[in-house]
PDB file of C-alpha atoms in Angstrom:
ATOM      1  CA  MET A  30     131.873 179.314  70.076  1.00  0.00           C
ATOM      2  CA  HIS A  31     129.192 180.178  72.581  1.00  0.00           C
ATOM      3  CA  PHE A  32     126.910 177.582  74.153  1.00  0.00           C
ATOM      4  CA  VAL A  33     123.509 178.562  75.523  1.00  0.00           C
ATOM      5  CA  PHE A  34     121.729 176.015  77.716  1.00  0.00           C
ATOM      6  CA  MET A  35     118.063 176.793  77.137  1.00  0.00           C
ATOM      7  CA  GLY A  36     114.703 175.597  78.437  1.00  0.00           C
ATOM      8  CA  VAL A  37     111.827 176.401  80.714  1.00  0.00           C
ATOM      9  CA  SER A  38     112.311 177.300  84.360  1.00  0.00           C
ATOM     10  CA  GLY A  39     113.211 174.207  86.361  1.00  0.00           C
ATOM     11  CA  SER A  40     114.601 172.278  83.384  1.00  0.00           C
ATOM     12  CA  GLY A  41     118.093 172.264  84.885  1.00  0.00           C
ATOM     13  CA  LYS A  42     119.791 174.761  82.569  1.00  0.00           C
ATOM     14  CA  SER A  43     122.023 176.175  85.291  1.00  0.00           C
ATOM     15  CA  SER A  44     122.619 172.776  86.899  1.00  0.00           C
ATOM     16  CA  LEU A  45     124.049 171.626  83.573  1.00  0.00           C
ATOM     17  CA  ALA A  46     125.688 174.767  82.212  1.00  0.00           C
ATOM     18  CA  ARG A  47     127.645 175.763  85.315  1.00  0.00           C
ATOM     19  CA  PRO A  48     129.506 172.426  85.719  1.00  0.00           C
ATOM     20  CA  VAL A  49     130.144 172.227  81.959  1.00  0.00           C
ATOM     21  CA  ALA A  50     131.735 175.684  82.063  1.00  0.00           C
ATOM     22  CA  GLU A  51     133.759 174.776  85.149  1.00  0.00           C
ATOM     23  CA  ARG A  52     134.990 171.475  83.704  1.00  0.00           C
ATOM     24  CA  LEU A  53     136.034 173.112  80.449  1.00  0.00           C
ATOM     25  CA  GLY A  54     137.387 176.323  81.990  1.00  0.00           C
ATOM     26  CA  LEU A  55     134.969 178.559  80.067  1.00  0.00           C
ATOM     27  CA  PRO A  56     133.380 181.840  81.196  1.00  0.00           C
ATOM     28  CA  PHE A  57     129.826 181.297  82.477  1.00  0.00           C
ATOM     29  CA  ALA A  58     126.831 183.626  82.599  1.00  0.00           C
ATOM     30  CA  GLU A  59     123.607 182.991  84.491  1.00  0.00           C
ATOM     31  CA  ALA A  60     121.004 184.922  82.499  1.00  0.00           C
ATOM     32  CA  ASP A  61     118.778 185.362  85.558  1.00  0.00           C
ATOM     33  CA  ALA A  62     121.480 187.623  87.027  1.00  0.00           C
ATOM     34  CA  PHE A  63     120.992 190.015  84.089  1.00  0.00           C
ATOM     35  CA  HIS A  64     117.259 190.590  84.683  1.00  0.00           C
ATOM     36  CA  PRO A  65     116.346 194.117  85.741  1.00  0.00           C
ATOM     37  CA  GLU A  66     114.533 194.430  89.071  1.00  0.00           C
ATOM     38  CA  ALA A  67     111.246 195.172  87.291  1.00  0.00           C
ATOM     39  CA  ASN A  68     111.363 191.785  85.536  1.00  0.00           C
ATOM     40  CA  ILE A  69     112.173 189.963  88.765  1.00  0.00           C
ATOM     41  CA  ALA A  70     109.328 191.726  90.579  1.00  0.00           C
ATOM     42  CA  LYS A  71     106.910 190.854  87.810  1.00  0.00           C
ATOM     43  CA  MET A  72     107.888 187.167  87.751  1.00  0.00           C
ATOM     44  CA  SER A  73     107.921 186.990  91.561  1.00  0.00           C
ATOM     45  CA  ALA A  74     104.325 188.192  91.495  1.00  0.00           C
ATOM     46  CA  GLY A  75     103.448 185.360  89.093  1.00  0.00           C
ATOM     47  CA  VAL A  76     103.094 187.613  86.045  1.00  0.00           C
ATOM     48  CA  PRO A  77     104.693 186.286  82.844  1.00  0.00           C
ATOM     49  CA  LEU A  78     107.145 188.566  81.071  1.00  0.00           C
ATOM     50  CA  THR A  79     106.217 190.000  77.694  1.00  0.00           C
ATOM     51  CA  ASP A  80     108.493 190.150  74.672  1.00  0.00           C
ATOM     52  CA  GLU A  81     108.924 193.867  75.446  1.00  0.00           C
ATOM     53  CA  ASP A  82     110.068 192.989  78.989  1.00  0.00           C
ATOM     54  CA  ARG A  83     112.555 190.461  77.671  1.00  0.00           C
ATOM     55  CA  ARG A  84     114.106 192.437  74.802  1.00  0.00           C
ATOM     56  CA  PRO A  85     116.517 194.658  76.845  1.00  0.00           C
ATOM     57  CA  TRP A  86     117.467 191.635  78.938  1.00  0.00           C
ATOM     58  CA  LEU A  87     118.221 189.551  75.832  1.00  0.00           C
ATOM     59  CA  LEU A  88     120.210 192.384  74.285  1.00  0.00           C
ATOM     60  CA  SER A  89     122.352 192.598  77.435  1.00  0.00           C
ATOM     61  CA  LEU A  90     122.978 188.848  77.165  1.00  0.00           C
ATOM     62  CA  ALA A  91     123.939 189.214  73.493  1.00  0.00           C
ATOM     63  CA  ALA A  92     126.334 191.987  74.539  1.00  0.00           C
ATOM     64  CA  TRP A  93     127.932 189.620  77.085  1.00  0.00           C
ATOM     65  CA  ILE A  94     128.398 187.034  74.310  1.00  0.00           C
ATOM     66  CA  ALA A  95     129.868 189.753  72.051  1.00  0.00           C
ATOM     67  CA  GLU A  96     132.350 190.696  74.797  1.00  0.00           C
ATOM     68  CA  ARG A  97     133.506 187.068  75.058  1.00  0.00           C
ATOM     69  CA  GLU A  98     133.814 186.931  71.257  1.00  0.00           C
ATOM     70  CA  ARG A  99     135.952 190.104  71.177  1.00  0.00           C
ATOM     71  CA  ALA A 100     138.146 188.626  73.916  1.00  0.00           C
ATOM     72  CA  GLY A 101     138.619 185.472  71.827  1.00  0.00           C
ATOM     73  CA  GLU A 102     136.887 183.334  74.445  1.00  0.00           C
ATOM     74  CA  HIS A 103     134.382 180.521  74.108  1.00  0.00           C
ATOM     75  CA  SER A 104     131.529 180.796  76.621  1.00  0.00           C
ATOM     76  CA  VAL A 105     128.640 179.040  78.328  1.00  0.00           C
ATOM     77  CA  MET A 106     125.335 180.617  79.340  1.00  0.00           C
ATOM     78  CA  ALA A 107     122.157 179.407  81.025  1.00  0.00           C
ATOM     79  CA  CYS A 108     119.184 181.262  79.506  1.00  0.00           C
ATOM     80  CA  SER A 109     115.575 180.267  78.875  1.00  0.00           C
ATOM     81  CA  ALA A 110     115.745 181.399  75.198  1.00  0.00           C
ATOM     82  CA  LEU A 111     112.198 180.127  74.775  1.00  0.00           C
ATOM     83  CA  LYS A 112     111.430 181.605  71.362  1.00  0.00           C
ATOM     84  CA  ARG A 113     113.347 181.562  68.130  1.00  0.00           C
ATOM     85  CA  SER A 114     113.220 185.371  68.053  1.00  0.00           C
ATOM     86  CA  TYR A 115     114.959 185.401  71.459  1.00  0.00           C
ATOM     87  CA  ARG A 116     117.598 182.996  70.177  1.00  0.00           C
ATOM     88  CA  ASP A 117     118.035 185.206  67.112  1.00  0.00           C
ATOM     89  CA  LEU A 118     118.815 188.145  69.424  1.00  0.00           C
ATOM     90  CA  LEU A 119     121.375 186.031  71.287  1.00  0.00           C
ATOM     91  CA  ARG A 120     122.920 184.894  67.993  1.00  0.00           C
ATOM     92  CA  GLY A 121     123.324 188.585  67.175  1.00  0.00           C
ATOM     93  CA  GLY A 122     126.089 188.740  69.794  1.00  0.00           C
ATOM     94  CA  ALA A 123     128.495 186.589  67.799  1.00  0.00           C
ATOM     95  CA  PRO A 124     128.699 183.911  65.165  1.00  0.00           C
ATOM     96  CA  GLY A 125     128.871 180.370  66.493  1.00  0.00           C
ATOM     97  CA  VAL A 126     126.120 180.461  69.129  1.00  0.00           C
ATOM     98  CA  ARG A 127     124.825 176.950  69.748  1.00  0.00           C
ATOM     99  CA  PHE A 128     121.890 175.888  71.893  1.00  0.00           C
ATOM    100  CA  LEU A 129     121.573 172.904  74.206  1.00  0.00           C
ATOM    101  CA  HIS A 130     117.882 172.520  75.011  1.00  0.00           C
ATOM    102  CA  ALA A 131     117.288 170.991  78.451  1.00  0.00           C
ATOM    103  CA  ASP A 132     113.858 169.438  77.955  1.00  0.00           C
ATOM    104  CA  GLY A 133     111.623 167.029  79.804  1.00  0.00           C
ATOM    105  CA  SER A 134     108.064 166.166  80.612  1.00  0.00           C
ATOM    106  CA  ASP A 135     105.818 168.513  82.563  1.00  0.00           C
ATOM    107  CA  GLU A 136     105.902 166.018  85.436  1.00  0.00           C
ATOM    108  CA  VAL A 137     109.711 166.019  85.653  1.00  0.00           C
ATOM    109  CA  ILE A 138     109.921 169.812  85.412  1.00  0.00           C
ATOM    110  CA  ALA A 139     107.092 170.361  87.929  1.00  0.00           C
ATOM    111  CA  GLU A 140     108.816 168.022  90.401  1.00  0.00           C
ATOM    112  CA  ARG A 141     112.063 169.972  90.052  1.00  0.00           C
ATOM    113  CA  LEU A 142     110.257 173.280  90.541  1.00  0.00           C
ATOM    114  CA  ALA A 143     108.540 171.944  93.661  1.00  0.00           C
ATOM    115  CA  ARG A 144     111.934 171.032  95.193  1.00  0.00           C
ATOM    116  CA  ARG A 145     113.608 174.332  94.276  1.00  0.00           C
ATOM    117  CA  THR A 146     113.942 177.020  96.915  1.00  0.00           C
ATOM    118  CA  GLY A 147     115.112 180.612  96.856  1.00  0.00           C
ATOM    119  CA  HIS A 148     114.289 181.346  93.210  1.00  0.00           C
ATOM    120  CA  PHE A 149     112.076 184.229  92.084  1.00  0.00           C
ATOM    121  CA  MET A 150     110.309 182.202  89.382  1.00  0.00           C
ATOM    122  CA  PRO A 151     107.175 180.549  90.813  1.00  0.00           C
ATOM    123  CA  ALA A 152     106.111 177.093  89.620  1.00  0.00           C
ATOM    124  CA  GLY A 153     102.819 178.650  88.494  1.00  0.00           C
ATOM    125  CA  LEU A 154     104.558 180.213  85.489  1.00  0.00           C
ATOM    126  CA  LEU A 155     105.553 176.837  84.003  1.00  0.00           C
ATOM    127  CA  ALA A 156     102.410 176.720  81.852  1.00  0.00           C
ATOM    128  CA  SER A 157     103.120 180.164  80.361  1.00  0.00           C
ATOM    129  CA  GLN A 158     106.716 179.172  79.652  1.00  0.00           C
ATOM    130  CA  ARG A 159     105.604 175.929  77.980  1.00  0.00           C
ATOM    131  CA  ALA A 160     103.124 177.905  75.872  1.00  0.00           C
ATOM    132  CA  ALA A 161     105.876 180.301  74.767  1.00  0.00           C
ATOM    133  CA  LEU A 162     108.491 177.598  74.103  1.00  0.00           C
ATOM    134  CA  GLU A 163     109.464 177.138  70.473  1.00  0.00           C
ATOM    135  CA  PRO A 164     111.722 174.066  70.228  1.00  0.00           C
ATOM    136  CA  LEU A 165     114.906 174.344  68.191  1.00  0.00           C
ATOM    137  CA  GLY A 166     114.212 174.434  64.482  1.00  0.00           C
ATOM    138  CA  ALA A 167     115.885 171.971  62.140  1.00  0.00           C
ATOM    139  CA  ASP A 168     118.055 174.854  60.892  1.00  0.00           C
ATOM    140  CA  GLU A 169     119.169 175.918  64.392  1.00  0.00           C
ATOM    141  CA  ASP A 170     122.527 174.672  65.617  1.00  0.00           C
ATOM    142  CA  GLY A 171     122.114 172.663  68.786  1.00  0.00           C
ATOM    143  CA  ALA A 172     120.999 169.538  70.582  1.00  0.00           C
ATOM    144  CA  VAL A 173     118.263 168.422  72.952  1.00  0.00           C
ATOM    145  CA  LEU A 174     119.130 166.971  76.363  1.00  0.00           C
ATOM    146  CA  ASP A 175     116.436 164.807  77.989  1.00  0.00           C
ATOM    147  CA  VAL A 176     116.435 165.968  81.606  1.00  0.00           C
ATOM    148  CA  SER A 177     114.839 162.778  82.892  1.00  0.00           C
ATOM    149  CA  ALA A 178     118.384 161.325  82.957  1.00  0.00           C
ATOM    150  CA  PRO A 179     120.538 161.819  86.078  1.00  0.00           C
ATOM    151  CA  VAL A 180     122.269 165.220  86.218  1.00  0.00           C
ATOM    152  CA  ASP A 181     125.780 163.703  86.279  1.00  0.00           C
ATOM    153  CA  GLU A 182     124.998 161.764  83.094  1.00  0.00           C
ATOM    154  CA  LEU A 183     123.600 164.891  81.433  1.00  0.00           C
ATOM    155  CA  VAL A 184     126.666 166.925  82.383  1.00  0.00           C
ATOM    156  CA  GLU A 185     128.909 164.245  80.826  1.00  0.00           C
ATOM    157  CA  ARG A 186     126.848 164.257  77.629  1.00  0.00           C
ATOM    158  CA  ALA A 187     126.877 168.065  77.487  1.00  0.00           C
ATOM    159  CA  VAL A 188     130.647 168.205  78.072  1.00  0.00           C
ATOM    160  CA  GLY A 189     131.041 165.753  75.189  1.00  0.00           C
ATOM    161  CA  LEU A 190     128.821 167.828  72.898  1.00  0.00           C
ATOM    162  CA  VAL A 191     130.680 171.046  73.713  1.00  0.00           C
ATOM    163  CA  ARG A 192     134.107 169.415  73.308  1.00  0.00           C
ATOM    164  CA  ALA A 193     133.065 167.912  69.962  1.00  0.00           C
ATOM    165  CA  ALA A 194     131.751 171.256  68.739  1.00  0.00           C
ATOM    166  CA  LEU A 195     134.942 173.038  69.789  1.00  0.00           C
ATOM    167  CA  ALA A 196     137.101 170.374  68.147  1.00  0.00           C
ATOM    168  CA  GLY A 197     135.071 170.593  64.947  1.00  0.00           C
ATOM    169  CA  GLN A 198     135.227 174.347  64.525  1.00  0.00           C
ATOM    170  CA  GLY A 199     137.126 173.988  61.311  1.00  0.00           C
ATOM    171  CA  GLY A 200     134.016 173.045  59.333  1.00  0.00           C
ATOM    172  CA  ALA A 201     133.000 169.681  60.795  1.00  0.00           C
ATOM    173  CA  ALA A 202     129.371 168.617  60.946  1.00  0.00           C
ATOM    174  CA  PRO A 203     127.144 170.475  63.384  1.00  0.00           C
ATOM    175  CA  THR A 204     126.435 169.091  66.836  1.00  0.00           C
ATOM    176  CA  ALA A 205     124.327 165.939  66.745  1.00  0.00           C
ATOM    177  CA  ARG A 206     120.629 166.413  67.475  1.00  0.00           C
ATOM    178  CA  ARG A 207     118.615 164.048  69.605  1.00  0.00           C
TER     179      ARG A 207
END
Protein backbone atom coordinates (compact mmCIF):
# COMPACT_ATOMS: atom_id res chain seq x y z
CA MET A 1 0.00 0.00 0.00
CA HIS A 2 1.06 3.55 -0.67
CA PHE A 3 -0.07 6.49 1.45
CA VAL A 4 -0.13 10.01 0.03
CA PHE A 5 -0.54 12.87 2.50
CA MET A 6 -2.27 15.54 0.44
CA GLY A 7 -3.42 19.13 0.90
CA VAL A 8 -2.65 22.73 0.13
CA SER A 9 0.73 24.28 0.85
CA GLY A 10 1.13 24.85 4.58
CA SER A 11 -1.39 22.17 5.60
CA GLY A 12 1.32 20.10 7.28
CA LYS A 13 1.58 17.25 4.78
CA SER A 14 5.32 16.80 5.27
CA SER A 15 5.14 17.42 9.02
CA LEU A 16 2.75 14.47 9.24
CA ALA A 17 4.01 12.15 6.52
CA ARG A 18 7.70 12.17 7.43
CA PRO A 19 7.24 11.08 11.08
CA VAL A 20 4.63 8.48 10.05
CA ALA A 21 7.11 6.99 7.58
CA GLU A 22 9.90 7.07 10.17
CA ARG A 23 7.78 5.47 12.90
CA LEU A 24 6.63 2.69 10.59
CA GLY A 25 9.95 2.21 8.80
CA LEU A 26 8.50 3.00 5.36
CA PRO A 27 10.20 4.73 2.42
CA PHE A 28 9.27 8.42 2.24
CA ALA A 29 9.12 10.82 -0.70
CA GLU A 30 8.75 14.59 -0.47
CA ALA A 31 7.01 15.52 -3.72
CA ASP A 32 8.49 19.03 -3.67
CA ALA A 33 11.91 17.45 -4.24
CA PHE A 34 10.66 16.07 -7.57
CA HIS A 35 9.67 19.46 -9.04
CA PRO A 36 11.76 20.57 -12.01
CA GLU A 37 13.56 23.90 -11.62
CA ALA A 38 11.09 25.59 -13.98
CA ASN A 39 8.19 24.75 -11.64
CA ILE A 40 10.09 25.98 -8.59
CA ALA A 41 10.99 29.23 -10.36
CA LYS A 42 7.40 29.77 -11.40
CA MET A 43 6.01 29.17 -7.89
CA SER A 44 8.78 31.26 -6.31
CA ALA A 45 7.67 34.13 -8.53
CA GLY A 46 4.11 33.72 -7.23
CA VAL A 47 2.77 32.18 -10.44
CA PRO A 48 0.47 29.17 -9.97
CA LEU A 49 1.37 26.00 -11.84
CA THR A 50 -0.87 24.81 -14.64
CA ASP A 51 -2.01 21.24 -15.17
CA GLU A 52 0.57 21.06 -17.99
CA ASP A 53 3.30 22.13 -15.54
CA ARG A 54 2.23 19.50 -13.03
CA ARG A 55 1.76 16.49 -15.33
CA PRO A 56 5.46 15.47 -15.74
CA TRP A 57 5.99 16.04 -12.02
CA LEU A 58 3.01 13.84 -11.12
CA LEU A 59 4.14 11.14 -13.54
CA SER A 60 7.57 11.09 -11.87
CA LEU A 61 5.84 10.67 -8.50
CA ALA A 62 3.72 7.82 -9.88
CA ALA A 63 6.94 6.22 -11.15
CA TRP A 64 8.42 6.46 -7.63
CA ILE A 65 5.31 4.71 -6.26
CA ALA A 66 5.62 2.06 -9.01
CA GLU A 67 9.26 1.45 -8.02
CA ARG A 68 8.22 0.88 -4.39
CA GLU A 69 5.46 -1.47 -5.59
CA ARG A 70 7.92 -3.50 -7.70
CA ALA A 71 10.25 -3.71 -4.70
CA GLY A 72 7.38 -5.05 -2.57
CA GLU A 73 7.50 -2.02 -0.29
CA HIS A 74 4.74 0.07 1.25
CA SER A 75 5.44 3.81 1.03
CA VAL A 76 4.54 7.27 2.28
CA MET A 77 4.55 10.47 0.23
CA ALA A 78 3.76 14.12 0.91
CA CYS A 79 2.17 15.62 -2.22
CA SER A 80 -0.43 18.34 -2.74
CA ALA A 81 -2.55 16.09 -5.04
CA LEU A 82 -5.10 18.88 -5.22
CA LYS A 83 -7.28 17.54 -8.02
CA ARG A 84 -8.83 14.16 -8.57
CA SER A 85 -7.10 13.97 -11.96
CA TYR A 86 -3.75 14.41 -10.17
CA ARG A 87 -4.67 11.67 -7.71
CA ASP A 88 -5.68 9.46 -10.64
CA LEU A 89 -2.18 9.90 -12.09
CA LEU A 90 -0.64 8.94 -8.74
CA ARG A 91 -2.94 5.91 -8.49
CA GLY A 92 -1.58 4.88 -11.88
CA GLY A 93 1.72 4.02 -10.16
CA ALA A 94 0.29 1.06 -8.26
CA PRO A 95 -2.88 -0.39 -6.85
CA GLY A 96 -3.53 0.44 -3.21
CA VAL A 97 -2.78 4.18 -3.18
CA ARG A 98 -4.61 5.83 -0.30
CA PHE A 99 -4.87 9.52 0.49
CA LEU A 100 -4.74 11.27 3.85
CA HIS A 101 -6.01 14.80 3.31
CA ALA A 102 -4.46 17.30 5.74
CA ASP A 103 -7.15 19.98 5.82
CA GLY A 104 -7.97 23.02 7.90
CA SER A 105 -9.41 26.48 7.82
CA ASP A 106 -7.85 29.27 5.78
CA GLU A 107 -6.88 30.95 9.05
CA VAL A 108 -4.97 27.91 10.35
CA ILE A 109 -3.22 27.35 7.02
CA ALA A 110 -2.37 31.05 6.57
CA GLU A 111 -0.87 31.14 10.08
CA ARG A 112 1.30 28.12 9.28
CA LEU A 113 2.44 29.67 6.01
CA ALA A 114 3.34 32.91 7.79
CA ARG A 115 5.59 31.00 10.23
CA ARG A 116 7.27 28.88 7.55
CA THR A 117 10.69 29.89 6.29
CA GLY A 118 12.93 28.64 3.51
CA HIS A 119 10.19 27.26 1.25
CA PHE A 120 9.74 28.28 -2.39
CA MET A 121 5.93 28.39 -2.19
CA PRO A 122 4.76 31.90 -1.21
CA ALA A 123 1.71 32.35 1.02
CA GLY A 124 0.12 34.36 -1.80
CA LEU A 125 -0.57 31.15 -3.73
CA LEU A 126 -2.86 29.73 -1.02
CA ALA A 127 -5.95 31.15 -2.72
CA SER A 128 -5.07 29.51 -6.05
CA GLN A 129 -4.44 26.20 -4.31
CA ARG A 130 -7.76 26.41 -2.46
CA ALA A 131 -9.51 27.18 -5.75
CA ALA A 132 -7.91 24.12 -7.38
CA LEU A 133 -8.52 21.76 -4.44
CA GLU A 134 -11.01 18.98 -5.08
CA PRO A 135 -11.65 17.17 -1.77
CA LEU A 136 -11.57 13.38 -1.76
CA GLY A 137 -14.61 11.90 -3.44
CA ALA A 138 -16.79 9.38 -1.63
CA ASP A 139 -15.33 6.70 -3.92
CA GLU A 140 -11.69 7.63 -3.19
CA ASP A 141 -9.85 5.61 -0.58
CA GLY A 142 -8.65 7.84 2.22
CA ALA A 143 -9.34 9.96 5.26
CA VAL A 144 -9.36 13.62 6.24
CA LEU A 145 -7.13 14.88 9.05
CA ASP A 146 -8.20 18.16 10.69
CA VAL A 147 -4.94 20.09 11.02
CA SER A 148 -6.26 22.34 13.78
CA ALA A 149 -5.29 19.53 16.19
CA PRO A 150 -1.74 19.43 17.61
CA VAL A 151 0.81 17.84 15.25
CA ASP A 152 1.72 15.06 17.71
CA GLU A 153 -1.95 14.08 17.96
CA LEU A 154 -2.31 14.11 14.17
CA VAL A 155 0.79 11.96 13.73
CA GLU A 156 -0.65 9.41 16.20
CA ARG A 157 -3.97 9.35 14.34
CA ALA A 158 -2.22 9.00 10.98
CA VAL A 159 0.01 6.18 12.27
CA GLY A 160 -3.14 4.42 13.46
CA LEU A 161 -4.86 4.86 10.10
CA VAL A 162 -1.84 3.55 8.18
CA ARG A 163 -1.37 0.59 10.55
CA ALA A 164 -5.07 -0.29 10.28
CA ALA A 165 -4.96 -0.10 6.49
CA LEU A 166 -1.85 -2.29 6.34
CA ALA A 167 -3.38 -4.81 8.74
CA GLY A 168 -6.59 -4.91 6.71
CA GLN A 169 -5.01 -5.52 3.33
CA GLY A 170 -6.71 -8.85 3.05
CA GLY A 171 -10.07 -7.30 2.15
CA ALA A 172 -11.07 -5.43 5.30
CA ALA A 173 -13.14 -2.26 5.13
CA PRO A 174 -11.44 0.82 3.71
CA THR A 175 -9.86 3.41 5.98
CA ALA A 176 -12.42 5.32 8.02
CA ARG A 177 -13.34 8.76 6.71
CA ARG A 178 -13.82 11.77 8.92
